[in-house]
CSV table of C-alpha atoms and ligand atoms in Angstrom, one decimal:
chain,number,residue,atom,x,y,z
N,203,UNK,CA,126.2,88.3,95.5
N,204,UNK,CA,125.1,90.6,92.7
N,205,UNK,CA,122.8,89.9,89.7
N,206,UNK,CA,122.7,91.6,86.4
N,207,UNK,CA,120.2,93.7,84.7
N,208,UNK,CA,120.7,93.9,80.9
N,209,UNK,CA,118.8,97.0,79.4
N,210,UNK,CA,118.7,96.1,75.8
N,211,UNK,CA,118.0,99.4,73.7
N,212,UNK,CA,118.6,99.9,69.4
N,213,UNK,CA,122.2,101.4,70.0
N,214,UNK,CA,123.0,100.5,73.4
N,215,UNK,CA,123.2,97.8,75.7
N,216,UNK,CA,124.1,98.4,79.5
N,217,UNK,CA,123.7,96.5,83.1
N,218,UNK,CA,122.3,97.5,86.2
N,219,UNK,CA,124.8,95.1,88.8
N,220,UNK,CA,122.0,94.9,91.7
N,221,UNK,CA,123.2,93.3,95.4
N,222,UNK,CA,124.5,94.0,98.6
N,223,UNK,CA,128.0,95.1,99.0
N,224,UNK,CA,128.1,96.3,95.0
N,225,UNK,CA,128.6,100.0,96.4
N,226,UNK,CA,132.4,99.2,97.8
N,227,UNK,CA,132.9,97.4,94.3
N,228,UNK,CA,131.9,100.6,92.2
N,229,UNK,CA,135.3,101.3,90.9
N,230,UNK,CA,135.7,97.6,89.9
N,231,UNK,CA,132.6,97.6,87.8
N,232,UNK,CA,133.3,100.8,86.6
N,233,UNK,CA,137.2,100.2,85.6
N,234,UNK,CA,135.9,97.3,83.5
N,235,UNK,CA,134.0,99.3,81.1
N,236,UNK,CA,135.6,102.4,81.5
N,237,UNK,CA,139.5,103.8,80.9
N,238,UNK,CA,139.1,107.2,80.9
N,239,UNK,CA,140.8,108.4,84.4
N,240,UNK,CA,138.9,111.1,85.4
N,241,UNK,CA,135.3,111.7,86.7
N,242,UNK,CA,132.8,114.4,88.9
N,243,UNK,CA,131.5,112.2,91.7
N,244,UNK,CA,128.6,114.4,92.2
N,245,UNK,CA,126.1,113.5,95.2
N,246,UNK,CA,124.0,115.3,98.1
N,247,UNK,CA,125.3,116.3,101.4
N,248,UNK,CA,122.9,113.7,102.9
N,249,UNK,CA,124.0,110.4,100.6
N,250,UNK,CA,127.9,112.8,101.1
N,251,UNK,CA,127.8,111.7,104.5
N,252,UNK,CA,126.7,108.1,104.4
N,253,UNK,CA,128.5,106.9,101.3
N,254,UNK,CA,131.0,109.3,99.4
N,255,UNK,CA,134.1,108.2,101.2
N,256,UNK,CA,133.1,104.8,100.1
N,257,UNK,CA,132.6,105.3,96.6
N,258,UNK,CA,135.3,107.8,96.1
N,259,UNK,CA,137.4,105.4,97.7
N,260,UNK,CA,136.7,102.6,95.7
N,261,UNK,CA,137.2,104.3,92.2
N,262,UNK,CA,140.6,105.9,93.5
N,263,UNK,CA,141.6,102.1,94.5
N,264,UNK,CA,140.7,101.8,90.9
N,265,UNK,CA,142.7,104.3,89.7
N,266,UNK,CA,140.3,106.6,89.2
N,267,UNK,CA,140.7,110.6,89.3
N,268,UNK,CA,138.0,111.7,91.4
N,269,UNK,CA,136.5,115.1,91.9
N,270,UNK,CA,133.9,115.4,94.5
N,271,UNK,CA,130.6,117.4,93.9
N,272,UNK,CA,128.7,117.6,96.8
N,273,UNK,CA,125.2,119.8,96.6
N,274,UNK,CA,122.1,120.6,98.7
N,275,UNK,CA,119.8,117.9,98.9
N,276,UNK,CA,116.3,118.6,98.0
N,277,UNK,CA,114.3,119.4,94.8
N,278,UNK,CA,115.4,123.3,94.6
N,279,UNK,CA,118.8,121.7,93.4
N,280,UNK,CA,117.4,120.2,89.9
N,281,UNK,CA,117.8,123.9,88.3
N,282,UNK,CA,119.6,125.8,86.3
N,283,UNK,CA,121.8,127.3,88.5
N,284,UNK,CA,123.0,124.3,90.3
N,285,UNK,CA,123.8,122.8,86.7
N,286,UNK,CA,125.2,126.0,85.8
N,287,UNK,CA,127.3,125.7,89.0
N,288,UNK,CA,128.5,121.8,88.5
N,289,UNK,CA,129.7,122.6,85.2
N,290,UNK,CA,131.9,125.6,86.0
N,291,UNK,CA,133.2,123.4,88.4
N,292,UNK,CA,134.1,120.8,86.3
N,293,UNK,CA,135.4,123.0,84.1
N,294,UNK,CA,137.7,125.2,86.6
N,295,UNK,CA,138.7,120.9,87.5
N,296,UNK,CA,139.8,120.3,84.1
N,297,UNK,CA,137.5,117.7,83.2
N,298,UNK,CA,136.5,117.3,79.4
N,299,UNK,CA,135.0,115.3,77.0
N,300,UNK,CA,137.1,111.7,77.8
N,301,UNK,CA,135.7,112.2,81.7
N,302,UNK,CA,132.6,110.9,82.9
N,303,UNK,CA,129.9,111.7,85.7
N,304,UNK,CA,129.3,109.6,88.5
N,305,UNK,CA,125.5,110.5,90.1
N,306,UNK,CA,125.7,109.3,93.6
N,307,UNK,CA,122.0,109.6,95.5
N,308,UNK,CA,118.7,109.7,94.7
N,309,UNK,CA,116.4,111.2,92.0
N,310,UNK,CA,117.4,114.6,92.2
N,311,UNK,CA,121.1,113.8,92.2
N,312,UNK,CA,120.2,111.6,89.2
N,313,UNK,CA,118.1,113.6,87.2
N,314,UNK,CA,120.8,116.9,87.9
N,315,UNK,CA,123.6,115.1,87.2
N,316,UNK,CA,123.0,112.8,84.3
N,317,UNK,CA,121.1,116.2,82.9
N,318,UNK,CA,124.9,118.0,83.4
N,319,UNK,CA,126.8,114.3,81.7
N,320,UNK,CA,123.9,115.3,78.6
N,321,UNK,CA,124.8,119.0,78.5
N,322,UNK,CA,128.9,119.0,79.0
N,323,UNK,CA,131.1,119.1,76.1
N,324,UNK,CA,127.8,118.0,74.5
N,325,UNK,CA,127.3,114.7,76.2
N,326,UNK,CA,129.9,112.7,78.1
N,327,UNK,CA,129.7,109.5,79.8
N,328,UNK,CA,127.4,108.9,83.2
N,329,UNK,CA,127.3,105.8,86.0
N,330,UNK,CA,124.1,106.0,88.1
N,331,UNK,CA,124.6,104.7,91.6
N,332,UNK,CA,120.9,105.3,92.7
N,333,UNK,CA,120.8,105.7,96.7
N,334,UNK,CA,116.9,106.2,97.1
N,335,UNK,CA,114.1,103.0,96.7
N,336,UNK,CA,112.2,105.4,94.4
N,337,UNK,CA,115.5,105.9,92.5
N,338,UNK,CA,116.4,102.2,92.6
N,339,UNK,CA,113.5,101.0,91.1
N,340,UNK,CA,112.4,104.1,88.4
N,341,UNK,CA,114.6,106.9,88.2
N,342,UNK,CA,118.1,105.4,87.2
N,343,UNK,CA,116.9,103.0,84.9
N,344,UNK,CA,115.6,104.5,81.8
N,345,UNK,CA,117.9,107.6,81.0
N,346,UNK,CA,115.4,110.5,81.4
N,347,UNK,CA,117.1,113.1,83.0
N,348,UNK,CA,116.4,116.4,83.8
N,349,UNK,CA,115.9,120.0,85.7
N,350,UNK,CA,112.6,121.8,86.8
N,351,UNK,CA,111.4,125.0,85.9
N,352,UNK,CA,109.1,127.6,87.6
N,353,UNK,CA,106.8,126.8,85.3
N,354,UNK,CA,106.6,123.1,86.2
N,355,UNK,CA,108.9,119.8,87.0
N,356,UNK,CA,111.2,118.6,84.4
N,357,UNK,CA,110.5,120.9,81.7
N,358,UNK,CA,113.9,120.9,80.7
N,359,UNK,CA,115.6,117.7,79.8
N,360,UNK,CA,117.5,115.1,77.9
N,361,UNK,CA,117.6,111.3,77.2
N,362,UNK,CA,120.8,110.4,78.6
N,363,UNK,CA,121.1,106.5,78.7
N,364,UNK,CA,123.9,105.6,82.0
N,365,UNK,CA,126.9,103.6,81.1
N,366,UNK,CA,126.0,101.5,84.0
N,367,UNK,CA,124.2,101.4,87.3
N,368,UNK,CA,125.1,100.2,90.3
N,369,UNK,CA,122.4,99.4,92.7
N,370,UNK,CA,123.1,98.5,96.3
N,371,UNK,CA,120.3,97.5,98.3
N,372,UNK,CA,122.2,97.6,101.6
N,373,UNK,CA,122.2,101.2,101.3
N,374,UNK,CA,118.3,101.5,101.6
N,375,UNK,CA,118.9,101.4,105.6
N,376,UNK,CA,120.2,104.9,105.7
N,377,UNK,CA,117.2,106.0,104.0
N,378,UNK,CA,114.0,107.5,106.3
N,379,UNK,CA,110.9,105.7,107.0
N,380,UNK,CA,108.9,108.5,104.7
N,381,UNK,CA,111.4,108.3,101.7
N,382,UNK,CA,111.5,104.4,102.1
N,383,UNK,CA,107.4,104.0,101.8
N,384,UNK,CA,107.7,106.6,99.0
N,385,UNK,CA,109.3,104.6,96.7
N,386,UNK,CA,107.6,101.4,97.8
N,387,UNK,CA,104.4,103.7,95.9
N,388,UNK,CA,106.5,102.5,92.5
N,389,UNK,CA,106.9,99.4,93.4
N,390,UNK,CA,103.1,98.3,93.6
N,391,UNK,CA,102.5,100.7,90.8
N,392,UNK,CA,105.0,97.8,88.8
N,393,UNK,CA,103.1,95.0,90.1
N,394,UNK,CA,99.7,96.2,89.3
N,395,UNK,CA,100.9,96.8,85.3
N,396,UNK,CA,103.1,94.2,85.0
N,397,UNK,CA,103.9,91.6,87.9
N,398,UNK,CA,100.7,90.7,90.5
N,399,UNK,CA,102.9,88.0,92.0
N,400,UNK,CA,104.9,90.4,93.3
N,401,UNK,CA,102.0,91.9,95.4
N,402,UNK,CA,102.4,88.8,97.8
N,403,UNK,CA,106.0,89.8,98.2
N,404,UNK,CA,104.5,93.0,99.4
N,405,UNK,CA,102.5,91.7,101.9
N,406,UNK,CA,104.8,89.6,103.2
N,407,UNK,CA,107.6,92.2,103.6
N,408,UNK,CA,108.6,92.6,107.1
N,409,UNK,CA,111.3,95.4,106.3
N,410,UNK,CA,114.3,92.9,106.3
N,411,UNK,CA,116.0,92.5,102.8
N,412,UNK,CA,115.2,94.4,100.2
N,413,UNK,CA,117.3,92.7,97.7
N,414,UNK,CA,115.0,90.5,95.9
N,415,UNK,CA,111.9,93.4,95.4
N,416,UNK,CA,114.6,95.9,94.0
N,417,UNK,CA,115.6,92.8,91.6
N,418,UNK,CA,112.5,92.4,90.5
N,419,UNK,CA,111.4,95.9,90.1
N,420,UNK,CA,114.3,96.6,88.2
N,421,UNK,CA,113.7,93.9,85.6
N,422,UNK,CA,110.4,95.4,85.1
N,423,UNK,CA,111.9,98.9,84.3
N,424,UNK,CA,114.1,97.6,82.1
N,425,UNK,CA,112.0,95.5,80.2
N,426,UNK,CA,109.1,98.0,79.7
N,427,UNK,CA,112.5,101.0,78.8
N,428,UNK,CA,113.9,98.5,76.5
N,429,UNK,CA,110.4,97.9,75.1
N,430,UNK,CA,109.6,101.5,74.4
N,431,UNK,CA,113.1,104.0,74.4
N,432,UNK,CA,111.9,107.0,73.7
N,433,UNK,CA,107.8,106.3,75.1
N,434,UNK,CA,106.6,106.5,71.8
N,435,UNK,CA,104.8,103.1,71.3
N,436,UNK,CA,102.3,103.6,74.4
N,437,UNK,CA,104.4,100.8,76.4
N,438,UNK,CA,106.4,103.4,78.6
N,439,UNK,CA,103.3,105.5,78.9
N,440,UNK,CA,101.6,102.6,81.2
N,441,UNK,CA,104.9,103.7,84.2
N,442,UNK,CA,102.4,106.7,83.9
N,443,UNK,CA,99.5,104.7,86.0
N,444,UNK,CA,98.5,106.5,89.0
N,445,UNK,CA,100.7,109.6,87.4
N,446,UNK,CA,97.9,111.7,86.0
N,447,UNK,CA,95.5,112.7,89.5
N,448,UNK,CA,98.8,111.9,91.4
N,449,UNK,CA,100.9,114.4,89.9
N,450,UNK,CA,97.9,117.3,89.8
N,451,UNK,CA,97.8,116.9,93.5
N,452,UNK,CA,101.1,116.7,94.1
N,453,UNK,CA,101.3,120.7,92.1
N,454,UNK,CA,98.1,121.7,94.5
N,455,UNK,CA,99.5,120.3,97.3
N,456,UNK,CA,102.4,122.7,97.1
N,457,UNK,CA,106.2,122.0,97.5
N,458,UNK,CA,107.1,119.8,100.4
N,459,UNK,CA,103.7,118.8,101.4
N,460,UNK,CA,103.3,114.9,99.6
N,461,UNK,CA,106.4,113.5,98.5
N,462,UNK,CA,106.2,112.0,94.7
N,463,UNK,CA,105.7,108.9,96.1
N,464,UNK,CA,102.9,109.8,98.6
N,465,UNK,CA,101.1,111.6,95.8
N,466,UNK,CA,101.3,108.9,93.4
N,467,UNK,CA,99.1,106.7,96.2
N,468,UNK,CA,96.8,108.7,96.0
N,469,UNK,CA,96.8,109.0,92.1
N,470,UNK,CA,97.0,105.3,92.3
N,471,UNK,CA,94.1,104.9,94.2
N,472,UNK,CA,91.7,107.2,91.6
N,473,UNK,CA,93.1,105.4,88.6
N,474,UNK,CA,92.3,102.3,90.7
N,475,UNK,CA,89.1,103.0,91.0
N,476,UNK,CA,88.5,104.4,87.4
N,477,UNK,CA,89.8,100.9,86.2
N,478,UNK,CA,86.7,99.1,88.1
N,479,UNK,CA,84.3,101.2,86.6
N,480,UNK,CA,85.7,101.6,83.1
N,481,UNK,CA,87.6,98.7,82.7
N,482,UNK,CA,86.3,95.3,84.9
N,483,UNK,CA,88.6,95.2,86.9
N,484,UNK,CA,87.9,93.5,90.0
N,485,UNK,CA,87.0,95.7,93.2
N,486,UNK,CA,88.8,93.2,95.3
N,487,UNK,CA,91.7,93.8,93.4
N,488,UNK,CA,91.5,97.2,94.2
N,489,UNK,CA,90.3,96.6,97.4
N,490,UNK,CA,94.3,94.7,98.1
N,491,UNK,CA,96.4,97.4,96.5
N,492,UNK,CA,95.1,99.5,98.2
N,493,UNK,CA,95.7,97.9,101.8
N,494,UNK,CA,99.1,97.4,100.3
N,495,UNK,CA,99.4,101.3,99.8
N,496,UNK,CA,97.9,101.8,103.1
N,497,UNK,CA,100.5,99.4,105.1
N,498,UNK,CA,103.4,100.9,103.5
N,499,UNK,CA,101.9,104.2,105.6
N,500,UNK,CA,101.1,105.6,101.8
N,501,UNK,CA,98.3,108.3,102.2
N,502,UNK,CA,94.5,106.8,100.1
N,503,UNK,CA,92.3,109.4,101.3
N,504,UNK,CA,92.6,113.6,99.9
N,505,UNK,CA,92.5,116.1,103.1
N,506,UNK,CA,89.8,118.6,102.0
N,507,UNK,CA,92.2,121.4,101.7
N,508,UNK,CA,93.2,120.3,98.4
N,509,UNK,CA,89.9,122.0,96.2
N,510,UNK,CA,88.8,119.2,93.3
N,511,UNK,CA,88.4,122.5,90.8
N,512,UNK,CA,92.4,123.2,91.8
N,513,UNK,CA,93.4,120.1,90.9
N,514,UNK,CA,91.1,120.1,87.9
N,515,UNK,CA,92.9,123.1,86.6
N,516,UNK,CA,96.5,121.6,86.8
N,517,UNK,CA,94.9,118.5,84.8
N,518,UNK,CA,93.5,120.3,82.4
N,519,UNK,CA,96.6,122.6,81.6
N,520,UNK,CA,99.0,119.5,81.7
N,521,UNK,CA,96.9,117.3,79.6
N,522,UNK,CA,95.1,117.5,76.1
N,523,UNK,CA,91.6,116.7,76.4
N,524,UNK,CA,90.5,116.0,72.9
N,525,UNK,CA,86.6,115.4,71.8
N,526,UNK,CA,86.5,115.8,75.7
N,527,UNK,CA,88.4,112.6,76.9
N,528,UNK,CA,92.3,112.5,77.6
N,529,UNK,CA,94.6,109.2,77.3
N,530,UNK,CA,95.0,107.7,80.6
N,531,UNK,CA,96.1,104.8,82.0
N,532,UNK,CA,93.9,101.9,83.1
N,533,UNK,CA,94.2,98.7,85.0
N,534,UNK,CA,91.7,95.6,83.7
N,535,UNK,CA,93.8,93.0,85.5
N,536,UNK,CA,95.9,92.9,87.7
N,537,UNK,CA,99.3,92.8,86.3
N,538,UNK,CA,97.8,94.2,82.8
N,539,UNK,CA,97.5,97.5,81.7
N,540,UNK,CA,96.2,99.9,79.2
N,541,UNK,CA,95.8,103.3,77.3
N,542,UNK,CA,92.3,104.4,77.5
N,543,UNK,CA,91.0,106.9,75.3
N,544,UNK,CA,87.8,107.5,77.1
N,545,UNK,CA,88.4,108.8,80.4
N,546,UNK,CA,86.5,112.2,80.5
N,547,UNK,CA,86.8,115.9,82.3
N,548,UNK,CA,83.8,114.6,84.2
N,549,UNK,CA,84.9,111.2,85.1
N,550,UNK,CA,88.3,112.5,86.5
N,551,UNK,CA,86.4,115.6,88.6
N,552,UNK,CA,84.3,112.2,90.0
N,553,UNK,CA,87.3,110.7,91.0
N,554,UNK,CA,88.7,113.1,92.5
N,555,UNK,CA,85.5,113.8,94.8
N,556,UNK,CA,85.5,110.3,95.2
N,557,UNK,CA,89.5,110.5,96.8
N,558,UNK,CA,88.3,112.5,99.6
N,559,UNK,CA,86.5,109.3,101.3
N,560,UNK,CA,88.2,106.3,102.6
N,561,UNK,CA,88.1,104.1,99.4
N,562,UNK,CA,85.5,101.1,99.0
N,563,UNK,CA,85.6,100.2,95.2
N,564,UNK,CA,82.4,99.2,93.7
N,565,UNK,CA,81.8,97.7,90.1
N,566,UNK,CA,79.0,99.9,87.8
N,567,UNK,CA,76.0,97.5,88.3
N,568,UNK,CA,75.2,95.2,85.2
N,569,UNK,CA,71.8,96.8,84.2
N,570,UNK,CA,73.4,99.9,83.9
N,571,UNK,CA,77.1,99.4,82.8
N,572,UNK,CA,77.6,103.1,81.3
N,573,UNK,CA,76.6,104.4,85.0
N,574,UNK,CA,78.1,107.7,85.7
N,575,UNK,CA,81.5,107.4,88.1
N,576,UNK,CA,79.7,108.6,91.3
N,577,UNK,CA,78.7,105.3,92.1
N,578,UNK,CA,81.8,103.7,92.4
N,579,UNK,CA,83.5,104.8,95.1
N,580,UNK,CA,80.2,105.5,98.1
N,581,UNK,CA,80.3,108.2,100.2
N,582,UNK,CA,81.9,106.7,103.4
F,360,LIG,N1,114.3,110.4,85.6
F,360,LIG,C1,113.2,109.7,85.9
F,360,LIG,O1,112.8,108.8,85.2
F,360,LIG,C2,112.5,110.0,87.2
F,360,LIG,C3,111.4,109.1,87.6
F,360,LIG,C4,110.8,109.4,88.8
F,360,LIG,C5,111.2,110.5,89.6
F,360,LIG,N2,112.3,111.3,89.2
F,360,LIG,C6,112.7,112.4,90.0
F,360,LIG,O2,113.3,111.9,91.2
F,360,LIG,C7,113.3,112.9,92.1
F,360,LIG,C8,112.9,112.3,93.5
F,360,LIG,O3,113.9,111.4,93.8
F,360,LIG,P1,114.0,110.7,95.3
F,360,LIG,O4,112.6,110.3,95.7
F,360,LIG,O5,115.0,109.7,95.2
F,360,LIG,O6,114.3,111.9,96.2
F,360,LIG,P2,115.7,112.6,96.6
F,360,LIG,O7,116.8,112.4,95.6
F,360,LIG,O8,115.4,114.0,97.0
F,360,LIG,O9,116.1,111.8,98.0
F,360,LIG,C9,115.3,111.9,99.1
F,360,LIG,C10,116.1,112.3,100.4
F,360,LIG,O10,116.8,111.1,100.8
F,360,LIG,C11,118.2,111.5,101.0
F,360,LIG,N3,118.9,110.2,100.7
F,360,LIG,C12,119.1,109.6,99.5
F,360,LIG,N4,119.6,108.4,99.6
F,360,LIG,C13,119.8,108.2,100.9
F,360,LIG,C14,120.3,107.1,101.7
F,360,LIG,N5,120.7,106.0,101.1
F,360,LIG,N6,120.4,107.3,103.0
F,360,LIG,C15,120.0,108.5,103.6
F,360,LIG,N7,119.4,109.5,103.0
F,360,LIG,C16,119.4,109.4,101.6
F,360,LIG,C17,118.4,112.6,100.1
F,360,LIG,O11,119.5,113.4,100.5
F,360,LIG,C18,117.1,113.4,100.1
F,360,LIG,O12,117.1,114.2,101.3
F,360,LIG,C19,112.3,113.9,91.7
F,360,LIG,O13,113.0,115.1,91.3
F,360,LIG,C20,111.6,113.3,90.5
F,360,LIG,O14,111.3,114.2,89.5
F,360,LIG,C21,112.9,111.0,88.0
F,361,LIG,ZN1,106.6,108.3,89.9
């Protein structure tokens, strides 16, 4: 059984088809929107191995021309040169501006290859068939795409909205433990803007099917894309919660050492705790999410070798502090979420310091409610 996903933006509509067994049907879905008969199937050697034969079988069945585009997995691949290379490809394979990209595989397949359906012949076609929980649940759904640079992640990029995606749950078993919990970070990142109920559904998962949490998460994706395109109206921005600390640790930490994911717990944590202090939230809420984190094996404590001044640095080149403060995202309830304006250089330095001890959130006591951060998370 599969269930649809209508992503309602200005000029375009499309579906992410979500359920088991929709990975054998991708040339069916596909053949029903598309005509064109020729397509790059471009996936990793990893997701090659698992699931290629399936999906390249399945559009052939539907009549599909087919060319396979298999590259190394891992983040090194969303450059240039691998771009570079996938387009010569398709070139020297004759496909042009009537063909479309299939991006088979996780993030980085995404991001690289709907970057090369934004880039070829100036923009062709793309179906997303997202092989990763992180990807299922954020990446595929949105149309960001994009390549990194030595200079940072994602510097170079495009909106590129899919055709279609085609999300397959059942394919989540393939996936290791780490990259599983990883994208299980999104997931409670979704409940705590948008969806608290869904933190029950958390607790209670005991690793069987996946189905209904990808459902839901989706929905939420969509809704808050559909809301905001082009993350101009400060509703896309709140996907950013836990993003800010999480993604300056996850530059410090150094290529290979926290996956997104695993970073974005601990970013998750801080911006946690900056919401009880500077925005009532509850410390028991905080408290919860932050079990949740922890029994999804998601890291909530920084290992000292990561210096509070390093990852102040990356913060303070990626973001514009103005009058001293910097936008951020905060949490006041669960499942409601905000753009702050207040959050300053010294109140992230604080939370950062705090990161380093095993998380007991505190409110700022009510005699003194503009208390400075140290007090909120205690020395353990
Ligand atoms: N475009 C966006 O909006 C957006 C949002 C968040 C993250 N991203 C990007 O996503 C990327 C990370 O994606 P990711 O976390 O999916 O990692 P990934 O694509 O590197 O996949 C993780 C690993 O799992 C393997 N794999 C994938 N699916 C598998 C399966 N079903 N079975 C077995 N192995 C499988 C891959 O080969 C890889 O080794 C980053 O580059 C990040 O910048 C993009
Ligand atoms: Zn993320």
């Amino acid at each position: 059984m599969s269930s649809r996903v209508p992503v309602l933006l200005k000029h375009h509509t499309y579906e992410i088809i979500v359920g088991h067994g929709t990975l054998e049907r991708a040339g069916e879905f596909v053949s029903r929107i598309l005509s064109s008969p020729r397509c790059a199937l471009i996936t990793d050697e990893n997701v090659a191995n698992h699931y290629l034969e399936i999906v390249q079988g399945s559009l052939e069945a539907a009549g599909f021309d087919v060319t396979p585009i298999s590259i190394p997995p891992g983040e090194a691949s969303k450059s240039f040169a691998a771009a570079e290379q996938i387009c010569e490809t398709m070139a020297a394979e004759g496909l042009d501006r009537g063909s479309f990209v299939v991006a088979l595989g996780g993030g980085v397949v995404g991001d690289l290859a709907g970057f090369v359906a934004a880039i070829y012949y100036r923009g062709i076609r793309c179906v997303q068939i997202p092989t990763t929980v992180m990807a299922q649940v954020d990446s595929s759904i949105g149309g960001k795409t994009g390549i990194n640079l030595r200079a940072g992640k994602n510097l170079i990029g495009a909106f590129h909205q899919p055709l279609v995606v085609i999300t397959d749950p059942g394919v989540l078993v393939t996936l290791p433990k780490r990259e599983f919990n990883e994208g299980v970070a999104e997931m409670i990142k979704h409940a705590v803007i948008r969806d608290p109920e869904m933190l029950d559904e958390l607790e209670a998962f005991s690793g069987a099917d996946l189905s209904s949490l990808v459902g839901r998460n989706v929905q939420i994706k969509a809704r808050i894309v559909a809301e905001d395109e082009y993350e101009t109206l400060g509703i896309r921005s709140l996907l950013n919660f836990g993003h800010t600390i999480g993604h300056a640790v996850e530059t410090v930490a150094g290529y290979g050492h926290y996956l997104h994911g695993e970073a974005i717990s601990l970013g998750l944590v801080a911006a946690l705790a900056l919401s009880v202090k500077q925005a009532g939230l509850d410390p028991a809420a905080a408290e919860r999410v932050t079990e949740i984190l922890h029994s999804f094996e998601l890291p909530t404590v920084l290992p000292g070798h990561i210096g509070t001044e390093e990852v102040m640095a990356v913060l303070k080149r990626d973001k514009k502090f103005e009058a001293g403060a910097i936008r951020f995202v905060l949490c006041d309830k669960l499942g409601s979420a905000f753009v702050s304006k207040d959050i300053t250089e010294d109140d992230l330095r604080q939370a950062v310091e705090d990161l380093r001890h095993s998380p007991r959130f505190s409110a700022p006591s009510p005699e003194r409610p503009e208390q400075s951060a140290s007090s909120a998370l205690p020395a353990a």
